[in-house]
């Protein structure tokens, strides 16, 4: 019975020793082993054996990138305005030994260092520059923090400024300035649109006047050409009519005496006109009448002048 109890105690002790001797380190983490209070080694991910009661395994160190968000910090700018800046830091442990023994609280140390660096960087900028220079502030913070945390076995990958909050009075003034600027741009765009519309309207009217003038010119040219063609056709027609009359007279054998008689028949109608006060009788008509009426009638007619002109005159 006593032997069984002793055997059971030995088995329990062996199990306890074995459990304390076997350590499993998960992926993406390291563990620090201390022997008798001094650094012994760094255990990588996997299965490890330690000496029970002599070795002590510190808590595991996460090697993944960590994200720390700090509350808004009050910072005074170069123009003596207090702004609140909210930042986020991304860091990663690169040396578990230094991260364990070089710094007691790395997160608190990074926060205080970032606040100090942020105040130094922002204190040299005007408010407007701080609002528009986030990339510059991020680069300065990242460079300063990475240099300071390198000896702690920590690498700061990047720093991001989430928000920069100016005082309420400054925000109101900025909003008013932005509204005024937007109204100014809207007025300028409206004026430019009206100017462009007026220019296009004037160009359209000018083009319309030019087209109307060209159309009127073409119409005038066509009308003149039409009148010219009509006059040519009328002249051709009159010439053709005269030719036909002359040809008809020649074919009919009309002699000068008949023509003189026809001219004499036209004299009364000429004399009946209200404006006809003096009219002339051609000498050839008189000669023809002499030959028709004979010597007796010729004696009663008005003798022609010795020197004959182109025609004789008679009053009604």
mmCIF file of N, CA, C and O in Angstrom, residues 70 87-90 110 114 118 134-135 137-146 156-162:
data_model
loop_
_atom_site.group_PDB
_atom_site.id
_atom_site.type_symbol
_atom_site.label_atom_id
_atom_site.label_comp_id
_atom_site.label_asym_id
_atom_site.label_seq_id
_atom_site.Cartn_x
_atom_site.Cartn_y
_atom_site.Cartn_z
ATOM 1 N N UNK A 70 -4.011 57.056 -29.968
ATOM 2 C CA UNK A 70 -3.871 57.941 -28.813
ATOM 3 C C UNK A 70 -5.006 58.963 -28.798
ATOM 4 O O UNK A 70 -5.481 59.399 -29.852
ATOM 5 N N UNK A 87 -3.960 61.037 -33.272
ATOM 6 C CA UNK A 87 -3.000 60.296 -34.097
ATOM 7 C C UNK A 87 -3.111 58.804 -33.856
ATOM 8 O O UNK A 87 -3.625 58.345 -32.835
ATOM 9 N N UNK A 88 -2.602 58.050 -34.835
ATOM 10 C CA UNK A 88 -2.543 56.579 -34.777
ATOM 11 C C UNK A 88 -1.135 56.162 -35.161
ATOM 12 O O UNK A 88 -0.566 56.679 -36.139
ATOM 13 N N UNK A 89 -0.573 55.215 -34.388
ATOM 14 C CA UNK A 89 0.802 54.753 -34.626
ATOM 15 C C UNK A 89 0.787 53.259 -34.902
ATOM 16 O O UNK A 89 0.112 52.474 -34.205
ATOM 17 N N UNK A 90 1.538 52.856 -35.928
ATOM 18 C CA UNK A 90 1.709 51.452 -36.284
ATOM 19 C C UNK A 90 3.169 51.082 -35.994
ATOM 20 O O UNK A 90 4.085 51.659 -36.591
ATOM 21 N N UNK A 110 6.058 55.154 -26.249
ATOM 22 C CA UNK A 110 5.770 55.625 -27.611
ATOM 23 C C UNK A 110 4.744 56.757 -27.588
ATOM 24 O O UNK A 110 4.852 57.737 -28.328
ATOM 25 N N UNK A 114 5.521 60.412 -28.940
ATOM 26 C CA UNK A 114 4.749 60.942 -30.063
ATOM 27 C C UNK A 114 4.122 62.290 -29.716
ATOM 28 O O UNK A 114 4.074 63.198 -30.549
ATOM 29 N N UNK A 118 5.013 65.557 -31.697
ATOM 30 C CA UNK A 118 3.898 66.232 -32.365
ATOM 31 C C UNK A 118 3.830 67.709 -31.990
ATOM 32 O O UNK A 118 3.611 68.589 -32.837
ATOM 33 N N UNK A 134 -0.526 67.499 -43.505
ATOM 34 C CA UNK A 134 -0.579 66.262 -42.726
ATOM 35 C C UNK A 134 0.525 65.295 -43.137
ATOM 36 O O UNK A 134 1.105 64.608 -42.284
ATOM 37 N N UNK A 135 0.804 65.220 -44.421
ATOM 38 C CA UNK A 135 1.865 64.319 -44.869
ATOM 39 C C UNK A 135 3.212 64.721 -44.286
ATOM 40 O O UNK A 135 4.019 63.867 -43.894
ATOM 41 N N UNK A 137 3.696 66.337 -41.413
ATOM 42 C CA UNK A 137 3.676 66.004 -39.983
ATOM 43 C C UNK A 137 3.855 64.506 -39.788
ATOM 44 O O UNK A 137 4.602 64.056 -38.900
ATOM 45 N N UNK A 138 3.175 63.707 -40.613
ATOM 46 C CA UNK A 138 3.312 62.254 -40.499
ATOM 47 C C UNK A 138 4.755 61.811 -40.733
ATOM 48 O O UNK A 138 5.287 60.947 -40.011
ATOM 49 N N UNK A 139 5.394 62.393 -41.746
ATOM 50 C CA UNK A 139 6.773 62.010 -42.052
ATOM 51 C C UNK A 139 7.717 62.396 -40.909
ATOM 52 O O UNK A 139 8.613 61.619 -40.538
ATOM 53 N N UNK A 140 7.537 63.588 -40.332
ATOM 54 C CA UNK A 140 8.390 64.014 -39.230
ATOM 55 C C UNK A 140 8.196 63.123 -38.000
ATOM 56 O O UNK A 140 9.173 62.704 -37.355
ATOM 57 N N UNK A 141 6.940 62.803 -37.676
ATOM 58 C CA UNK A 141 6.677 61.930 -36.517
ATOM 59 C C UNK A 141 7.264 60.549 -36.739
ATOM 60 O O UNK A 141 7.895 59.969 -35.843
ATOM 61 N N UNK A 142 7.054 59.991 -37.924
ATOM 62 C CA UNK A 142 7.548 58.643 -38.202
ATOM 63 C C UNK A 142 9.068 58.585 -38.120
ATOM 64 O O UNK A 142 9.636 57.638 -37.545
ATOM 65 N N UNK A 143 9.751 59.606 -38.678
ATOM 66 C CA UNK A 143 11.212 59.620 -38.648
ATOM 67 C C UNK A 143 11.738 59.736 -37.216
ATOM 68 O O UNK A 143 12.652 58.993 -36.809
ATOM 69 N N UNK A 144 11.147 60.636 -36.428
ATOM 70 C CA UNK A 144 11.623 60.850 -35.053
ATOM 71 C C UNK A 144 11.350 59.631 -34.179
ATOM 72 O O UNK A 144 12.217 59.182 -33.404
ATOM 73 N N UNK A 145 10.154 59.073 -34.274
ATOM 74 C CA UNK A 145 9.804 57.919 -33.449
ATOM 75 C C UNK A 145 10.618 56.692 -33.836
ATOM 76 O O UNK A 145 11.043 55.914 -32.965
ATOM 77 N N UNK A 146 10.831 56.501 -35.118
ATOM 78 C CA UNK A 146 11.601 55.335 -35.546
ATOM 79 C C UNK A 146 13.040 55.421 -35.052
ATOM 80 O O UNK A 146 13.639 54.417 -34.656
ATOM 81 N N UNK A 156 8.830 51.790 -35.691
ATOM 82 C CA UNK A 156 7.581 52.503 -36.005
ATOM 83 C C UNK A 156 7.456 52.549 -37.523
ATOM 84 O O UNK A 156 8.228 53.221 -38.217
ATOM 85 N N UNK A 157 6.467 51.829 -38.052
ATOM 86 C CA UNK A 157 6.293 51.750 -39.494
ATOM 87 C C UNK A 157 5.697 53.035 -40.073
ATOM 88 O O UNK A 157 6.179 53.559 -41.086
ATOM 89 N N UNK A 158 4.674 53.553 -39.444
ATOM 90 C CA UNK A 158 4.087 54.806 -39.936
ATOM 91 C C UNK A 158 3.225 55.435 -38.846
ATOM 92 O O UNK A 158 2.791 54.759 -37.902
ATOM 93 N N UNK A 159 2.993 56.731 -39.035
ATOM 94 C CA UNK A 159 2.165 57.510 -38.122
ATOM 95 C C UNK A 159 1.113 58.230 -38.958
ATOM 96 O O UNK A 159 1.441 58.841 -39.991
ATOM 97 N N UNK A 160 -0.128 58.161 -38.532
ATOM 98 C CA UNK A 160 -1.222 58.795 -39.258
ATOM 99 C C UNK A 160 -1.939 59.786 -38.339
ATOM 100 O O UNK A 160 -2.259 59.468 -37.190
ATOM 101 N N UNK A 161 -2.171 60.986 -38.876
ATOM 102 C CA UNK A 161 -2.960 61.996 -38.171
ATOM 103 C C UNK A 161 -4.421 61.805 -38.576
ATOM 104 O O UNK A 161 -4.789 61.998 -39.737
ATOM 105 N N UNK A 162 -5.243 61.418 -37.616
ATOM 106 C CA UNK A 162 -6.648 61.179 -37.928
ATOM 107 C C UNK A 162 -7.435 62.468 -38.073
ATOM 108 O O UNK A 162 -8.277 62.602 -38.971
#
